[in-house]
Amino acid sequence: MVIIMTMEKTILICEDSIEGVFSGIYEAYARKYVHSQTSLQIGATENYELFAEYKQIAAEEEKAKKVSRTIIREFGEETYLTFCEALATQDLEKGNAIYHVLVDGLRTKNNRIMENFAVADVNKVFELCRYTKNEIQHLKGFLRFQELEKGVLFARIGPRNNILTFLAPHFADRLPNENFIIYDDTRNLCVVHPCQKEWFLMSADNLQEEETRNYSQVEVAYQELFTFFCQKIGIRERKNIALQTQMLPLHFQKYMSEFNDKVYK
Amino acid sequence: MDIKITQGMTIKEKLGILSDAAKYDVACTSSGVDRKGDGKGIGNATAGGICHSFAADGRCISLLKILFTNECIYDCKYCLNRKSNDVPRASFTPDEVCELTMEFYRRNYIEGLFLSSGILYSPNYTMELIYQTIYQLRTRHNFQGYIHVKAIPGADATLIQKTGMLADRMSVNLELPTAEGLRTLAPNKHRKNILAPMRQIQTGITESRHDLMIYQHAPKFVPAGQSTQMIIGATPESDYQIMAVAENLYQKFDLKRVFYSAFVHVNEDKDLPALPGGPPLLREHRLYQADWLLRFYGFKAEELLNEEKPNFNILLDPKCDWALRHLEYFPMEINRIDYQMMLRIPGIGVKSAQRIVKARRMAKLDFSDLKRIGVVLKRALYFITCNGRMMYQTRIEEDYITRNLLNIKEKLPFQTNGMTYKQLSLFDDKNFDAEPTIIDSQQAAMGQL
Ligand code: SF4
């Protein structure tokens, strides 16, 4: 009698974070899984596949760091950043795509793996990274600070991707003398930048809603001035609201002071 | 410094008048210079520029775009602020401009300041006011964000020089494409007075670059380069004339950008065209597309237009139009054709072409790869082969392809203020996250990539 051994699939379940995914990749190598039979999955599933072995992988800083170092050493900072940006999306395939790009790159010793656009996973990672990059680029412009009492600048955003840590360096460089807070209200996280100090990320559990509405005396006046400016600067003969909305989608407008009273449409 | 009348006006009233008066200036990008903050002041700049909002006309708001004053001693016929018009007048003080800039910037409303002006008393007097304002911003307020100012034709060279040491970008408006147009519509302006400061700024930029090679910390003169704009449709020039002027400005004056501004009818004047259809937006759009082809795709004006065919095709973008008139070059083999030629294929933009060049080093590409890379196949398919095969059996025949291309609806955004990604998308390049850098375009021009 011949026993046919079917190679079993292994599915590694990781936490939805850079650390989580990199720990998964670390384990895939450490436990010597056959990469073509292994996939990485973010969070638990509802539909379990038959003939697949599921392993829960815990996020561990040390392991993640080792993977980060390998990525930077083999493929450079830029690819590393690309991976981090892809991981900031909510896409559930992101971890698996990165894992297989990495496997492919290490196997073929190709240090320019992200240029091989003909590979589906490379394209996937690239698309995800671009999605994040676009949102970062948008919010660098669309984010609005409001001055609270005591001069603290407070911005509320509702980004689709987890981009606070990508935005923070930009604003810290731009406004080193300001105390500012950027609050992601979908993830309940915030970045805090004290004047002339390093910024840090923290949970926003202690943020009081009323406090964020406690504007300084001049705040409303500047909001009005800017709204007024936006009205004046548009050319009536070229009015094109569809284009305005295409360039500045409503989910951003919701958070922008100049659109709050919809006066300038 | 005494400034005319505006006492008693609130800052809001002034802002209303002076932003309203500045809105026809289209050169409002914040691009061209990368500068980190120094950790002590406020502000930085990113080469790609940042859009902070969009106005109801769909144009990007990036800079606080205002006139210093709409007082003017000149009488240009197309301009709302001309001397003979009875309109409310206002002037800012340097302090007021600084305050608005700083407070807007802190709140992340803007990337910086765009300061233009009517001519108050004299060109020198006006230029001095502009200089004083940005001097205050850069020194007292330690502002390191983006500043674009106008050089006022007729102002002393030393004033322009001083101002250029503080500004990121300077521009002198050409106003109208030809000297003749200028004579009819702007009787107080002369072509040579406009070209003189343009030349001075160009020389300043070149010298400053040279100094920087020798001393690393030499102060920079107009580091984001020089731009200009011309009004389209107020005078009878053809598209060919306009493109030839633009090309000349890029080549002879090293301009970073030429902007085209569809004429908006604001004054009744017998010398102005009536334009019942509103501003010539489609024409403006075609000019921007062609401008893009000059700067990033290695095209020359005379390839796109000529004396016999002096105006762009209304129905097709200039790149498709060129391709259809040059079917002898097609189809091109994607796995072999050099970068420079690839840029001429409709449906392939700068980014896709760069990605193709990289990707084909690793594997032979087929149509599905091109799709993933971002090539717009429905447009490109008539012009390319992959590994010797076309995507479908198609005839390479002008009428046939034209009909098919016309069936693909062209997206006409009429958003042509110069913000970068929109314009890339005009060429169906889905990868419009960044403006090709200067290096890209130089390499493109030399076919190095
Ligand atoms: S110089 Fe001419 S275009 Fe400029 S503000 Fe005066 S009238 Fe208008």
PDB file of C-alpha atoms in Angstrom, chain A residues 33-210:
ATOM      1  CA  TYR A  33       8.659  25.728   7.671  1.00  0.00           C
ATOM      2  CA  VAL A  34       8.432  25.125   3.958  1.00  0.00           C
ATOM      3  CA  HIS A  35       7.749  28.658   2.841  1.00  0.00           C
ATOM      4  CA  SER A  36       5.663  27.748  -0.174  1.00  0.00           C
ATOM      5  CA  GLN A  37       3.318  25.864   2.108  1.00  0.00           C
ATOM      6  CA  THR A  38       3.190  28.504   4.771  1.00  0.00           C
ATOM      7  CA  SER A  39       1.204  31.684   5.012  1.00  0.00           C
ATOM      8  CA  LEU A  40       0.904  34.477   7.468  1.00  0.00           C
ATOM      9  CA  GLN A  41      -2.437  35.641   8.645  1.00  0.00           C
ATOM     10  CA  ILE A  42      -3.361  38.726  10.612  1.00  0.00           C
ATOM     11  CA  GLY A  43      -5.748  38.035  13.464  1.00  0.00           C
ATOM     12  CA  ALA A  44      -7.932  34.964  13.895  1.00  0.00           C
ATOM     13  CA  THR A  45     -10.185  33.705  11.093  1.00  0.00           C
ATOM     14  CA  GLU A  46     -13.709  32.589  11.027  1.00  0.00           C
ATOM     15  CA  ASN A  47     -13.236  30.117   8.193  1.00  0.00           C
ATOM     16  CA  TYR A  48     -10.740  27.500   9.083  1.00  0.00           C
ATOM     17  CA  GLU A  49      -9.199  25.672   6.210  1.00  0.00           C
ATOM     18  CA  LEU A  50      -9.124  21.916   6.294  1.00  0.00           C
ATOM     19  CA  PHE A  51      -5.728  20.292   6.138  1.00  0.00           C
ATOM     20  CA  ALA A  52      -4.055  23.330   7.524  1.00  0.00           C
ATOM     21  CA  GLU A  53      -2.236  23.673  10.750  1.00  0.00           C
ATOM     22  CA  TYR A  54      -2.805  26.938  12.586  1.00  0.00           C
ATOM     23  CA  LYS A  55      -0.156  28.349  14.893  1.00  0.00           C
ATOM     24  CA  GLN A  56      -0.603  31.363  17.050  1.00  0.00           C
ATOM     25  CA  ILE A  57       2.521  33.516  17.076  1.00  0.00           C
ATOM     26  CA  ALA A  58       3.077  36.018  19.854  1.00  0.00           C
ATOM     27  CA  ALA A  59       4.608  39.397  19.055  1.00  0.00           C
ATOM     28  CA  GLU A  60       8.072  39.626  20.558  1.00  0.00           C
ATOM     29  CA  GLU A  61      10.213  42.686  20.311  1.00  0.00           C
ATOM     30  CA  GLU A  62      13.530  40.845  20.116  1.00  0.00           C
ATOM     31  CA  LYS A  63      12.456  38.623  17.254  1.00  0.00           C
ATOM     32  CA  ALA A  64      10.911  41.501  15.378  1.00  0.00           C
ATOM     33  CA  LYS A  65      14.112  43.484  15.739  1.00  0.00           C
ATOM     34  CA  LYS A  66      16.156  40.672  14.278  1.00  0.00           C
ATOM     35  CA  VAL A  67      13.890  40.558  11.255  1.00  0.00           C
ATOM     36  CA  SER A  68      14.065  44.346  10.883  1.00  0.00           C
ATOM     37  CA  ARG A  69      17.836  44.205  10.938  1.00  0.00           C
ATOM     38  CA  THR A  70      17.888  41.481   8.313  1.00  0.00           C
ATOM     39  CA  ILE A  71      15.573  43.480   6.052  1.00  0.00           C
ATOM     40  CA  ILE A  72      17.688  46.601   6.354  1.00  0.00           C
ATOM     41  CA  ARG A  73      20.924  44.710   5.837  1.00  0.00           C
ATOM     42  CA  GLU A  74      19.739  42.705   2.827  1.00  0.00           C
ATOM     43  CA  PHE A  75      17.411  45.158   1.130  1.00  0.00           C
ATOM     44  CA  GLY A  76      18.158  48.602   2.541  1.00  0.00           C
ATOM     45  CA  GLU A  77      16.306  51.218   4.543  1.00  0.00           C
ATOM     46  CA  GLU A  78      13.952  52.113   1.760  1.00  0.00           C
ATOM     47  CA  THR A  79      12.519  48.634   1.414  1.00  0.00           C
ATOM     48  CA  TYR A  80      12.213  48.450   5.168  1.00  0.00           C
ATOM     49  CA  LEU A  81      10.213  51.664   5.182  1.00  0.00           C
ATOM     50  CA  THR A  82       8.064  50.337   2.348  1.00  0.00           C
ATOM     51  CA  PHE A  83       7.238  47.271   4.439  1.00  0.00           C
ATOM     52  CA  CYS A  84       6.384  49.396   7.480  1.00  0.00           C
ATOM     53  CA  GLU A  85       4.119  51.571   5.394  1.00  0.00           C
ATOM     54  CA  ALA A  86       2.394  48.556   3.901  1.00  0.00           C
ATOM     55  CA  LEU A  87       1.873  47.239   7.423  1.00  0.00           C
ATOM     56  CA  ALA A  88       0.146  50.479   8.426  1.00  0.00           C
ATOM     57  CA  THR A  89      -2.817  49.590   6.197  1.00  0.00           C
ATOM     58  CA  GLN A  90      -5.808  47.585   7.326  1.00  0.00           C
ATOM     59  CA  ASP A  91      -5.401  45.042   4.566  1.00  0.00           C
ATOM     60  CA  LEU A  92      -5.383  41.551   6.035  1.00  0.00           C
ATOM     61  CA  GLU A  93      -3.143  40.072   3.328  1.00  0.00           C
ATOM     62  CA  LYS A  94      -0.344  42.530   4.045  1.00  0.00           C
ATOM     63  CA  GLY A  95       1.673  40.273   6.367  1.00  0.00           C
ATOM     64  CA  ASN A  96       1.561  37.345   4.002  1.00  0.00           C
ATOM     65  CA  ALA A  97       2.580  39.444   1.012  1.00  0.00           C
ATOM     66  CA  ILE A  98       5.582  40.847   2.845  1.00  0.00           C
ATOM     67  CA  TYR A  99       6.579  37.433   4.080  1.00  0.00           C
ATOM     68  CA  HIS A 100       6.651  36.036   0.569  1.00  0.00           C
ATOM     69  CA  VAL A 101       8.424  39.030  -0.914  1.00  0.00           C
ATOM     70  CA  LEU A 102      11.071  38.542   1.726  1.00  0.00           C
ATOM     71  CA  VAL A 103      11.372  34.804   1.107  1.00  0.00           C
ATOM     72  CA  ASP A 104      11.713  35.449  -2.590  1.00  0.00           C
ATOM     73  CA  GLY A 105      14.298  38.165  -2.102  1.00  0.00           C
ATOM     74  CA  LEU A 106      16.433  36.099   0.252  1.00  0.00           C
ATOM     75  CA  ARG A 107      16.205  32.981  -1.902  1.00  0.00           C
ATOM     76  CA  THR A 108      17.222  34.768  -5.095  1.00  0.00           C
ATOM     77  CA  LYS A 109      19.652  37.053  -3.276  1.00  0.00           C
ATOM     78  CA  ASN A 110      18.037  39.966  -5.021  1.00  0.00           C
ATOM     79  CA  ASN A 111      18.629  43.106  -2.998  1.00  0.00           C
ATOM     80  CA  ARG A 112      16.339  45.095  -5.261  1.00  0.00           C
ATOM     81  CA  ILE A 113      13.393  42.870  -4.709  1.00  0.00           C
ATOM     82  CA  MET A 114      10.879  45.710  -4.627  1.00  0.00           C
ATOM     83  CA  GLU A 115      11.695  46.548  -8.230  1.00  0.00           C
ATOM     84  CA  ASN A 116      10.486  43.214  -9.494  1.00  0.00           C
ATOM     85  CA  PHE A 117       7.008  44.428 -10.280  1.00  0.00           C
ATOM     86  CA  ALA A 118       6.164  41.350 -12.264  1.00  0.00           C
ATOM     87  CA  VAL A 119       5.861  39.408  -8.979  1.00  0.00           C
ATOM     88  CA  ALA A 120       2.313  39.612  -7.658  1.00  0.00           C
ATOM     89  CA  ASP A 121       3.319  39.928  -3.993  1.00  0.00           C
ATOM     90  CA  VAL A 122       5.747  42.721  -4.784  1.00  0.00           C
ATOM     91  CA  ASN A 123       2.955  44.575  -6.485  1.00  0.00           C
ATOM     92  CA  LYS A 124       0.656  43.982  -3.592  1.00  0.00           C
ATOM     93  CA  VAL A 125       3.147  45.380  -1.088  1.00  0.00           C
ATOM     94  CA  PHE A 126       3.839  48.276  -3.382  1.00  0.00           C
ATOM     95  CA  GLU A 127       0.155  49.110  -3.722  1.00  0.00           C
ATOM     96  CA  LEU A 128      -0.341  48.991   0.030  1.00  0.00           C
ATOM     97  CA  CYS A 129       2.655  51.158   0.668  1.00  0.00           C
ATOM     98  CA  ARG A 130       1.404  53.655  -1.846  1.00  0.00           C
ATOM     99  CA  TYR A 131      -1.972  53.717  -0.217  1.00  0.00           C
ATOM    100  CA  THR A 132      -0.367  54.656   3.084  1.00  0.00           C
ATOM    101  CA  LYS A 133       2.009  57.119   1.483  1.00  0.00           C
ATOM    102  CA  ASN A 134      -0.853  58.924  -0.220  1.00  0.00           C
ATOM    103  CA  GLU A 135      -2.710  59.281   3.005  1.00  0.00           C
ATOM    104  CA  ILE A 136       0.388  60.555   4.794  1.00  0.00           C
ATOM    105  CA  GLN A 137       0.913  63.055   2.012  1.00  0.00           C
ATOM    106  CA  HIS A 138      -2.716  64.145   2.189  1.00  0.00           C
ATOM    107  CA  LEU A 139      -2.734  64.594   5.908  1.00  0.00           C
ATOM    108  CA  LYS A 140       0.479  66.554   5.940  1.00  0.00           C
ATOM    109  CA  GLY A 141      -1.666  69.153   4.231  1.00  0.00           C
ATOM    110  CA  PHE A 142      -5.197  68.489   5.407  1.00  0.00           C
ATOM    111  CA  LEU A 143      -4.531  68.130   9.119  1.00  0.00           C
ATOM    112  CA  ARG A 144      -5.713  71.164  11.079  1.00  0.00           C
ATOM    113  CA  PHE A 145      -4.368  72.322  14.396  1.00  0.00           C
ATOM    114  CA  GLN A 146      -6.627  74.229  16.714  1.00  0.00           C
ATOM    115  CA  GLU A 147      -5.121  76.316  19.422  1.00  0.00           C
ATOM    116  CA  LEU A 148      -6.379  75.374  22.863  1.00  0.00           C
ATOM    117  CA  GLU A 149      -6.042  77.383  26.023  1.00  0.00           C
ATOM    118  CA  LYS A 150      -2.414  77.742  27.108  1.00  0.00           C
ATOM    119  CA  GLY A 151      -1.387  77.634  23.443  1.00  0.00           C
ATOM    120  CA  VAL A 152      -1.390  73.870  22.906  1.00  0.00           C
ATOM    121  CA  LEU A 153      -2.076  72.929  19.284  1.00  0.00           C
ATOM    122  CA  PHE A 154      -4.511  70.081  18.913  1.00  0.00           C
ATOM    123  CA  ALA A 155      -5.333  68.163  15.723  1.00  0.00           C
ATOM    124  CA  ARG A 156      -7.934  65.454  15.304  1.00  0.00           C
ATOM    125  CA  ILE A 157      -7.663  63.040  12.383  1.00  0.00           C
ATOM    126  CA  GLY A 158      -9.511  59.903  11.303  1.00  0.00           C
ATOM    127  CA  PRO A 159      -7.035  58.194   8.977  1.00  0.00           C
ATOM    128  CA  ARG A 160      -7.736  54.885   7.266  1.00  0.00           C
ATOM    129  CA  ASN A 161      -4.193  53.703   7.881  1.00  0.00           C
ATOM    130  CA  ASN A 162      -2.221  53.726  11.067  1.00  0.00           C
ATOM    131  CA  ILE A 163      -0.022  56.661  10.184  1.00  0.00           C
ATOM    132  CA  LEU A 164       0.457  58.727  13.333  1.00  0.00           C
ATOM    133  CA  THR A 165       4.078  57.735  13.669  1.00  0.00           C
ATOM    134  CA  PHE A 166       4.747  58.692  10.061  1.00  0.00           C
ATOM    135  CA  LEU A 167       3.171  62.098  10.473  1.00  0.00           C
ATOM    136  CA  ALA A 168       4.806  62.975  13.762  1.00  0.00           C
ATOM    137  CA  PRO A 169       8.378  63.496  12.499  1.00  0.00           C
ATOM    138  CA  HIS A 170       7.145  65.901   9.827  1.00  0.00           C
ATOM    139  CA  PHE A 171       5.324  68.114  12.292  1.00  0.00           C
ATOM    140  CA  ALA A 172       8.013  67.840  14.946  1.00  0.00           C
ATOM    141  CA  ASP A 173      10.539  69.131  12.434  1.00  0.00           C
ATOM    142  CA  ARG A 174       8.186  71.869  11.328  1.00  0.00           C
ATOM    143  CA  LEU A 175       6.978  73.064  14.708  1.00  0.00           C
ATOM    144  CA  PRO A 176       9.768  72.409  17.205  1.00  0.00           C
ATOM    145  CA  ASN A 177       8.662  75.213  19.515  1.00  0.00           C
ATOM    146  CA  GLU A 178       5.053  74.136  19.806  1.00  0.00           C
ATOM    147  CA  ASN A 179       3.328  71.875  22.240  1.00  0.00           C
ATOM    148  CA  PHE A 180       1.152  69.824  19.964  1.00  0.00           C
ATOM    149  CA  ILE A 181      -1.056  66.767  20.017  1.00  0.00           C
ATOM    150  CA  ILE A 182      -2.266  64.794  17.014  1.00  0.00           C
ATOM    151  CA  TYR A 183      -5.164  62.561  17.896  1.00  0.00           C
ATOM    152  CA  ASP A 184      -6.250  59.579  15.758  1.00  0.00           C
ATOM    153  CA  ASP A 185      -9.862  59.153  16.764  1.00  0.00           C
ATOM    154  CA  THR A 186     -10.372  55.855  14.948  1.00  0.00           C
ATOM    155  CA  ARG A 187      -7.603  54.127  16.863  1.00  0.00           C
ATOM    156  CA  ASN A 188      -7.784  56.225  19.992  1.00  0.00           C
ATOM    157  CA  LEU A 189      -4.085  56.956  19.831  1.00  0.00           C
ATOM    158  CA  CYS A 190      -2.232  60.197  19.984  1.00  0.00           C
ATOM    159  CA  VAL A 191       1.172  61.652  19.337  1.00  0.00           C
ATOM    160  CA  VAL A 192       2.351  64.205  21.851  1.00  0.00           C
ATOM    161  CA  HIS A 193       5.097  66.692  21.095  1.00  0.00           C
ATOM    162  CA  PRO A 194       6.253  68.894  23.949  1.00  0.00           C
ATOM    163  CA  CYS A 195       8.043  72.078  22.925  1.00  0.00           C
ATOM    164  CA  GLN A 196      11.730  71.364  22.123  1.00  0.00           C
ATOM    165  CA  LYS A 197      11.462  67.715  23.139  1.00  0.00           C
ATOM    166  CA  GLU A 198      11.061  64.366  21.398  1.00  0.00           C
ATOM    167  CA  TRP A 199       7.566  63.324  20.417  1.00  0.00           C
ATOM    168  CA  PHE A 200       5.972  60.140  21.718  1.00  0.00           C
ATOM    169  CA  LEU A 201       2.998  57.938  20.962  1.00  0.00           C
ATOM    170  CA  MET A 202       0.421  57.104  23.598  1.00  0.00           C
ATOM    171  CA  SER A 203      -3.076  55.844  24.082  1.00  0.00           C
ATOM    172  CA  ALA A 204      -5.641  58.605  24.177  1.00  0.00           C
ATOM    173  CA  ASP A 205      -7.662  57.123  27.014  1.00  0.00           C
ATOM    174  CA  ASN A 206      -7.085  60.130  29.188  1.00  0.00           C
ATOM    175  CA  LEU A 207      -7.981  62.684  26.585  1.00  0.00           C
ATOM    176  CA  GLN A 208     -11.004  64.666  27.739  1.00  0.00           C
ATOM    177  CA  GLU A 209     -13.375  65.544  24.944  1.00  0.00           C
ATOM    178  CA  GLU A 210     -14.276  68.913  26.525  1.00  0.00           C
TER     179      GLU A 210
END
